[in-house]
Amino acid sequence: MHILITGATSGIGYRVAEALLERGHFVYLTTHTEKESQNLREKFKEEKAISIFKLDITNPKDYEKASTLSIDVLICHASLGVGGSLIDLDVTKIKENYDVNVFGNLSFIQKMIPILLARKGRLIVTSSIASIIPIPFLGSYTSTKASLSMLMKVLRMELKLLEKPISVSLIEPGIYNTGFNDVMLDEIAFYSKQHKKKLTKFQRLEKQIFKMMGKDSYKSIVKKFIKAVEASHPRKVYRAPFTSRIFTKIYLLLFG
Ligand SMILES: NC(=O)c1ccc[n+]([C@@H]2O[C@H](COP(=O)([O-])OP(=O)(O)OC[C@H]3O[C@@H](n4cnc5c(N)ncnc54)[C@H](OP(=O)(O)O)[C@@H]3O)[C@@H](O)[C@H]2O)c1
C-alpha cells in the first residue's frame, strides 16, 4: 500500500514508518520542517520505497504535494503538546495547540478525502488515551485530543451515510517515553501565583507517575498501527500499552 504519515521525524511515527517499510509498503514520510526532511533523506538514501518531504499540517501550501499523490492510507500523527495550568495558561498557547491538533489535522484530512475516496482508502488518526481522562496541567493538550477523537467519530458516521468506503480508525496511545510528555510536563510554568506551592507538589507527583508508567519500547503501539493499516476490517479504536489501559480504567473510577 501507499501510506502517508505526518509528524514522523522521530518517536512513535518514525518507528511506524520503519515498520511499514519492513512490511513492504511504500511510505511517504512527512516532517514538520525541511531540515528534518533533509536529515531523514540522508538516513534513508539507500531505501527505494520511501519519499520524504516537509508537511506542516497548519500550512495549506504544504498540502499541495500530498494532494497530487495516490495514497491508500493516510496516517495523521502530527501533534503539539502544550502544558500548563488552566488557572492562568495563556489562551494564545491553547489556540496554538488547537491550530495544530484539531484544525490542522481536520483541514488536511478534508483536503485528502477525495484521494482516499478514489482509492477506497483508509484514514488512521493518532489521538491519545488522555482524550478520555481529565489530567491536571494537561487540559489544553488532552482537550485537543478529545476534540479530535470526537471529530473523527462523526466523520466516520458521515462517510458511512454517504456509503463511502473509507474506514476511520483512532489510535489512542498511553504513555510512551518519546520525550513528548516531558516537554509538556516541563512546560508547566504557568501557575497561578497564589497556588504555586500546591501545584508544584502535584506537578512533581505527575512527573513521577509518567516516568513510572512510560514505556521505553514502542512495539505495542506500532503493532496497533500495523493492524489498522492491514486488517481487512480495521477497528474503530486501538489502545496500547496494556498498563495504560488498566491505569485509565482505575483513574476514571477515582476521578472521572
Ligand atoms: N508519547 C506518548 O506518551 C503519547 C501518548 C499519547 C498520544 N501520543 C501521540 O502520539 C503522536 C506522536 O507523539 P510522540 O510521542 O512520538 O512525539 P513526537 O515524536 O514529538 O511526535 C510529534 C510529531 O509531530 C510533529 N509536529 C508538530 N507540529 C507539527 C505540524 N504543525 N506539522 C507537522 N508536524 C508537526 C513534531 O515535529 P517537531 O518535533 O519538529 O515539532 C513531531 O515529529 C502524537 O500525536 C502524540 O499526541 C503520544
Short mmCIF file of C-alpha atoms and ligand atoms in Angstrom, two decimals:
data_model
loop_
_atom_site.label_atom_id
_atom_site.label_comp_id
_atom_site.label_asym_id
_atom_site.label_seq_id
_atom_site.Cartn_x
_atom_site.Cartn_y
_atom_site.Cartn_z
CA MET A 1 0.00 0.00 0.00
CA HIS A 2 0.98 3.65 -0.41
CA ILE A 3 0.89 5.26 3.01
CA LEU A 4 1.40 8.88 4.02
CA ILE A 5 2.26 9.67 7.62
CA THR A 6 2.54 13.13 9.18
CA GLY A 7 4.79 14.09 12.10
CA ALA A 8 7.10 11.09 11.61
CA THR A 9 10.52 12.64 12.25
CA SER A 10 11.03 10.76 15.50
CA GLY A 11 9.20 8.97 18.30
CA ILE A 12 6.29 6.67 17.54
CA GLY A 13 5.70 7.98 13.99
CA TYR A 14 9.25 7.23 12.90
CA ARG A 15 9.00 3.67 14.25
CA VAL A 16 5.68 3.18 12.47
CA ALA A 17 7.25 4.35 9.20
CA GLU A 18 10.17 1.92 9.67
CA ALA A 19 7.79 -0.97 10.43
CA LEU A 20 5.66 -0.17 7.35
CA LEU A 21 8.76 -0.18 5.13
CA GLU A 22 9.85 -3.52 6.60
CA ARG A 23 6.43 -4.90 5.70
CA GLY A 24 6.82 -3.89 2.06
CA HIS A 25 4.65 -0.77 1.92
CA PHE A 26 5.62 2.47 0.15
CA VAL A 27 5.88 5.25 2.71
CA TYR A 28 5.52 9.00 2.27
CA LEU A 29 7.26 10.07 5.45
CA THR A 30 6.50 13.70 6.21
CA THR A 31 8.10 16.05 8.71
CA HIS A 32 7.31 19.34 10.38
CA THR A 33 10.38 21.14 8.99
CA GLU A 34 12.53 20.99 5.85
CA LYS A 35 15.66 20.40 7.94
CA GLU A 36 14.13 17.27 9.47
CA SER A 37 13.32 16.01 5.95
CA GLN A 38 16.89 16.64 4.78
CA ASN A 39 18.32 14.66 7.71
CA LEU A 40 15.99 11.74 7.11
CA ARG A 41 16.62 11.72 3.34
CA GLU A 42 20.29 11.21 4.13
CA LYS A 43 19.44 8.41 6.55
CA PHE A 44 17.19 6.60 4.05
CA LYS A 45 19.25 7.26 0.91
CA GLU A 46 19.51 3.52 0.08
CA GLU A 47 15.77 2.92 0.58
CA LYS A 48 13.68 2.89 -2.60
CA ALA A 49 10.20 2.60 -1.12
CA ILE A 50 10.20 5.97 0.61
CA SER A 51 9.61 9.60 -0.24
CA ILE A 52 10.37 12.20 2.42
CA PHE A 53 9.12 15.75 2.42
CA LYS A 54 8.06 18.60 4.67
CA LEU A 55 4.37 18.82 5.53
CA ASP A 56 3.43 21.34 8.19
CA ILE A 57 -0.21 20.47 8.85
CA THR A 58 -1.03 24.09 9.67
CA ASN A 59 0.24 25.31 6.29
CA PRO A 60 -2.22 24.70 3.41
CA LYS A 61 0.59 25.33 0.86
CA ASP A 62 2.23 22.17 2.18
CA TYR A 63 -0.91 20.17 1.35
CA GLU A 64 -0.41 20.66 -2.40
CA LYS A 65 2.20 17.96 -2.93
CA ALA A 66 0.30 15.43 -0.82
CA SER A 67 -2.92 16.10 -2.71
CA THR A 68 -1.32 15.03 -6.02
CA LEU A 69 -0.32 11.60 -4.68
CA SER A 70 -2.17 8.29 -4.88
CA ILE A 71 -2.50 7.26 -1.28
CA ASP A 72 -4.25 4.20 0.14
CA VAL A 73 -3.73 5.04 3.80
CA LEU A 74 -3.39 8.41 5.47
CA ILE A 75 -1.96 8.39 8.99
CA CYS A 76 -2.47 11.75 10.71
CA HIS A 77 0.02 11.57 13.50
CA ALA A 78 1.46 15.09 13.95
CA SER A 79 0.72 16.80 17.21
CA LEU A 80 1.76 19.59 19.55
CA GLY A 81 1.76 19.25 23.33
CA VAL A 82 1.08 22.31 25.48
CA GLY A 83 1.37 22.06 29.26
CA GLY A 84 0.16 24.49 31.87
CA SER A 85 -2.49 25.13 34.47
CA LEU A 86 -5.90 26.16 33.12
CA ILE A 87 -5.99 28.66 36.01
CA ASP A 88 -3.78 31.02 34.04
CA LEU A 89 -2.38 29.33 30.93
CA ASP A 90 -2.30 31.96 28.20
CA VAL A 91 -5.23 31.31 25.86
CA THR A 92 -2.98 32.12 22.88
CA LYS A 93 -0.99 28.97 23.75
CA ILE A 94 -4.20 26.94 23.89
CA LYS A 95 -5.22 28.31 20.49
CA GLU A 96 -1.82 27.26 19.05
CA ASN A 97 -2.47 23.79 20.44
CA TYR A 98 -5.90 23.63 18.74
CA ASP A 99 -4.46 25.06 15.50
CA VAL A 100 -2.18 22.04 15.14
CA ASN A 101 -4.03 19.15 16.76
CA VAL A 102 -7.59 19.98 15.76
CA PHE A 103 -7.80 22.49 12.89
CA GLY A 104 -4.51 21.46 11.22
CA ASN A 105 -5.46 17.81 11.21
CA LEU A 106 -9.05 18.40 10.13
CA SER A 107 -8.21 20.74 7.25
CA PHE A 108 -5.52 18.37 5.96
CA ILE A 109 -7.92 15.43 6.21
CA GLN A 110 -10.59 17.39 4.29
CA LYS A 111 -8.06 18.06 1.52
CA MET A 112 -7.17 14.36 1.33
CA ILE A 113 -10.67 12.84 1.50
CA PRO A 114 -11.18 12.89 -2.32
CA ILE A 115 -7.97 10.87 -2.78
CA LEU A 116 -8.96 8.37 -0.11
CA LEU A 117 -12.40 8.04 -1.69
CA ALA A 118 -10.93 7.42 -5.13
CA ARG A 119 -8.62 4.72 -3.73
CA LYS A 120 -11.16 3.17 -1.33
CA GLY A 121 -8.57 4.08 1.26
CA ARG A 122 -8.41 4.27 4.99
CA LEU A 123 -7.79 7.03 7.49
CA ILE A 124 -5.87 6.50 10.72
CA VAL A 125 -5.67 9.31 13.25
CA THR A 126 -3.46 9.42 16.33
CA SER A 127 -5.34 10.73 19.32
CA SER A 128 -4.48 9.76 22.90
CA ILE A 129 -5.85 7.68 25.76
CA ALA A 130 -5.64 11.00 27.62
CA SER A 131 -8.54 12.21 25.47
CA ILE A 132 -10.90 10.42 27.86
CA ILE A 133 -9.35 11.37 31.21
CA PRO A 134 -9.00 14.75 32.92
CA ILE A 135 -5.32 15.30 33.80
CA PRO A 136 -4.36 18.47 35.72
CA PHE A 137 -1.95 20.75 33.79
CA LEU A 138 -2.58 18.89 30.54
CA GLY A 139 -6.06 20.31 29.94
CA SER A 140 -5.07 22.09 26.75
CA TYR A 141 -3.47 19.06 25.10
CA THR A 142 -5.99 16.48 26.33
CA SER A 143 -8.95 18.61 25.24
CA THR A 144 -7.48 18.94 21.73
CA LYS A 145 -7.25 15.15 21.58
CA ALA A 146 -10.81 14.77 22.91
CA SER A 147 -12.00 17.14 20.16
CA LEU A 148 -10.00 15.32 17.52
CA SER A 149 -11.40 11.93 18.59
CA MET A 150 -14.97 13.27 18.51
CA LEU A 151 -14.47 14.89 15.09
CA MET A 152 -13.19 11.59 13.69
CA LYS A 153 -16.10 9.62 15.19
CA VAL A 154 -18.54 11.99 13.49
CA LEU A 155 -16.59 11.93 10.22
CA ARG A 156 -16.73 8.12 10.28
CA MET A 157 -20.53 8.23 10.61
CA GLU A 158 -20.90 10.84 7.87
CA LEU A 159 -18.77 8.81 5.46
CA LYS A 160 -20.96 5.77 6.23
CA LEU A 161 -24.11 7.79 5.48
CA LEU A 162 -22.62 8.53 2.07
CA GLU A 163 -21.83 4.82 1.79
CA LYS A 164 -18.26 5.81 1.16
CA PRO A 165 -15.74 3.08 1.74
CA ILE A 166 -13.20 4.96 3.86
CA SER A 167 -12.57 3.38 7.25
CA VAL A 168 -11.61 5.71 10.08
CA SER A 169 -9.50 4.29 12.93
CA LEU A 170 -8.33 6.13 16.00
CA ILE A 171 -5.07 5.17 17.66
CA GLU A 172 -5.08 6.16 21.30
CA PRO A 173 -1.63 5.58 22.81
CA GLY A 174 -1.00 5.51 26.53
CA ILE A 175 2.32 6.72 27.93
CA TYR A 176 5.49 6.14 25.88
CA ASN A 177 8.86 7.70 26.72
CA THR A 178 9.43 9.59 23.48
CA GLY A 179 10.22 12.93 25.14
CA PHE A 180 6.87 14.38 24.02
CA ASN A 181 5.32 14.22 27.52
CA ASP A 182 8.48 15.52 29.22
CA VAL A 183 8.33 18.71 27.15
CA MET A 184 4.70 19.23 28.14
CA LEU A 185 5.25 18.47 31.81
CA ASP A 186 8.33 20.72 31.95
CA GLU A 187 6.32 23.50 30.34
CA ILE A 188 4.07 23.77 33.36
CA ALA A 189 5.44 27.14 34.33
CA PHE A 190 2.17 29.00 34.10
CA TYR A 191 0.94 28.51 37.66
CA SER A 192 -1.36 30.85 39.49
CA LYS A 193 0.99 32.61 41.88
CA GLN A 194 -1.25 32.09 44.91
CA HIS A 195 -1.40 28.30 44.29
CA LYS A 196 2.23 27.82 43.25
CA LYS A 197 3.27 25.64 46.21
CA LYS A 198 0.40 23.17 45.95
CA LEU A 199 0.60 22.95 42.16
CA THR A 200 4.36 22.39 42.12
CA LYS A 201 3.96 19.48 44.53
CA PHE A 202 1.28 17.97 42.29
CA GLN A 203 3.38 18.52 39.17
CA ARG A 204 6.26 16.58 40.75
CA LEU A 205 3.88 13.69 41.53
CA GLU A 206 2.55 13.76 37.97
CA LYS A 207 6.05 13.60 36.52
CA GLN A 208 6.83 10.59 38.72
CA ILE A 209 3.67 8.80 37.58
CA PHE A 210 4.51 9.46 33.90
CA LYS A 211 8.05 8.19 34.46
CA MET A 212 6.84 5.07 36.24
CA MET A 213 4.14 4.27 33.66
CA GLY A 214 6.00 5.25 30.49
CA LYS A 215 7.16 2.55 28.08
CA ASP A 216 10.63 2.70 26.53
CA SER A 217 9.66 0.26 23.80
CA TYR A 218 7.09 1.45 21.24
CA LYS A 219 6.43 -2.06 19.89
CA SER A 220 2.97 -2.42 21.43
CA ILE A 221 1.64 0.74 19.79
CA VAL A 222 3.44 0.16 16.47
CA LYS A 223 1.62 -3.21 16.31
CA LYS A 224 -1.72 -1.38 16.59
CA PHE A 225 -0.83 0.89 13.66
CA ILE A 226 0.08 -2.14 11.56
CA LYS A 227 -3.27 -3.73 12.42
CA ALA A 228 -5.12 -0.53 11.50
CA VAL A 229 -3.29 -0.44 8.15
CA GLU A 230 -3.52 -4.12 7.22
CA ALA A 231 -6.58 -5.65 8.91
CA SER A 232 -9.41 -6.46 6.49
CA HIS A 233 -11.85 -4.91 8.99
CA PRO A 234 -9.91 -2.28 10.95
CA ARG A 235 -11.21 -1.43 14.41
CA LYS A 236 -12.64 1.96 15.34
CA VAL A 237 -10.20 2.48 18.22
CA TYR A 238 -6.88 0.89 19.09
CA ARG A 239 -5.26 1.43 22.51
CA ALA A 240 -1.89 0.36 23.98
CA PRO A 241 0.03 -0.32 26.16
CA PHE A 242 -1.96 -2.62 28.43
CA THR A 243 -0.65 -0.90 31.60
CA SER A 244 -2.01 2.49 30.49
CA ARG A 245 -5.38 0.93 29.61
CA ILE A 246 -5.73 -0.54 33.11
CA PHE A 247 -4.46 2.68 34.73
CA THR A 248 -7.03 4.67 32.74
CA LYS A 249 -9.88 2.45 33.96
CA ILE A 250 -8.83 2.87 37.61
CA TYR A 251 -8.22 6.60 37.15
CA LEU A 252 -11.70 7.05 35.66
CA LEU A 253 -13.29 5.23 38.61
CA LEU A 254 -11.46 7.56 41.01
CA PHE A 255 -11.55 10.90 39.18
CA GLY A 256 -13.72 10.51 36.08
N1 LIG B 1 4.34 9.71 23.72
C1 LIG B 1 3.19 9.50 24.33
O1 LIG B 1 3.14 9.10 25.51
C2 LIG B 1 1.90 9.74 23.60
C3 LIG B 1 0.71 9.41 24.27
C4 LIG B 1 -0.50 9.62 23.62
C5 LIG B 1 -0.51 10.12 22.34
N2 LIG B 1 0.67 10.44 21.72
C6 LIG B 1 0.59 10.97 20.37
O2 LIG B 1 1.47 10.24 19.51
C7 LIG B 1 1.90 11.11 18.47
C8 LIG B 1 3.42 11.09 18.38
O3 LIG B 1 3.97 11.53 19.56
P1 LIG B 1 5.44 11.13 20.05
O4 LIG B 1 5.34 10.86 21.49
O5 LIG B 1 6.03 10.11 19.16
O6 LIG B 1 6.21 12.53 19.93
P2 LIG B 1 6.90 13.28 18.70
O7 LIG B 1 7.97 12.43 18.10
O8 LIG B 1 7.30 14.62 19.21
O9 LIG B 1 5.73 13.41 17.63
C9 LIG B 1 5.05 14.57 17.31
C10 LIG B 1 5.43 14.95 15.91
O10 LIG B 1 4.53 15.93 15.40
C11 LIG B 1 5.31 16.91 14.72
N3 LIG B 1 4.60 18.17 14.56
C12 LIG B 1 4.31 19.11 15.49
N4 LIG B 1 3.65 20.14 14.92
C13 LIG B 1 3.52 19.84 13.60
C14 LIG B 1 2.96 20.49 12.48
N5 LIG B 1 2.37 21.69 12.58
N6 LIG B 1 3.01 19.89 11.26
C15 LIG B 1 3.60 18.68 11.13
N7 LIG B 1 4.18 18.01 12.14
C16 LIG B 1 4.13 18.58 13.37
C17 LIG B 1 6.57 17.03 15.55
O11 LIG B 1 7.62 17.66 14.82
P3 LIG B 1 8.58 18.70 15.62
O12 LIG B 1 9.15 17.93 16.76
O13 LIG B 1 9.59 19.13 14.61
O14 LIG B 1 7.69 19.83 16.05
C18 LIG B 1 6.85 15.54 15.82
O15 LIG B 1 7.53 14.95 14.73
C19 LIG B 1 1.30 12.49 18.76
O16 LIG B 1 0.09 12.61 18.03
C20 LIG B 1 1.01 12.42 20.25
O17 LIG B 1 -0.02 13.30 20.62
C21 LIG B 1 1.87 10.26 22.32
#
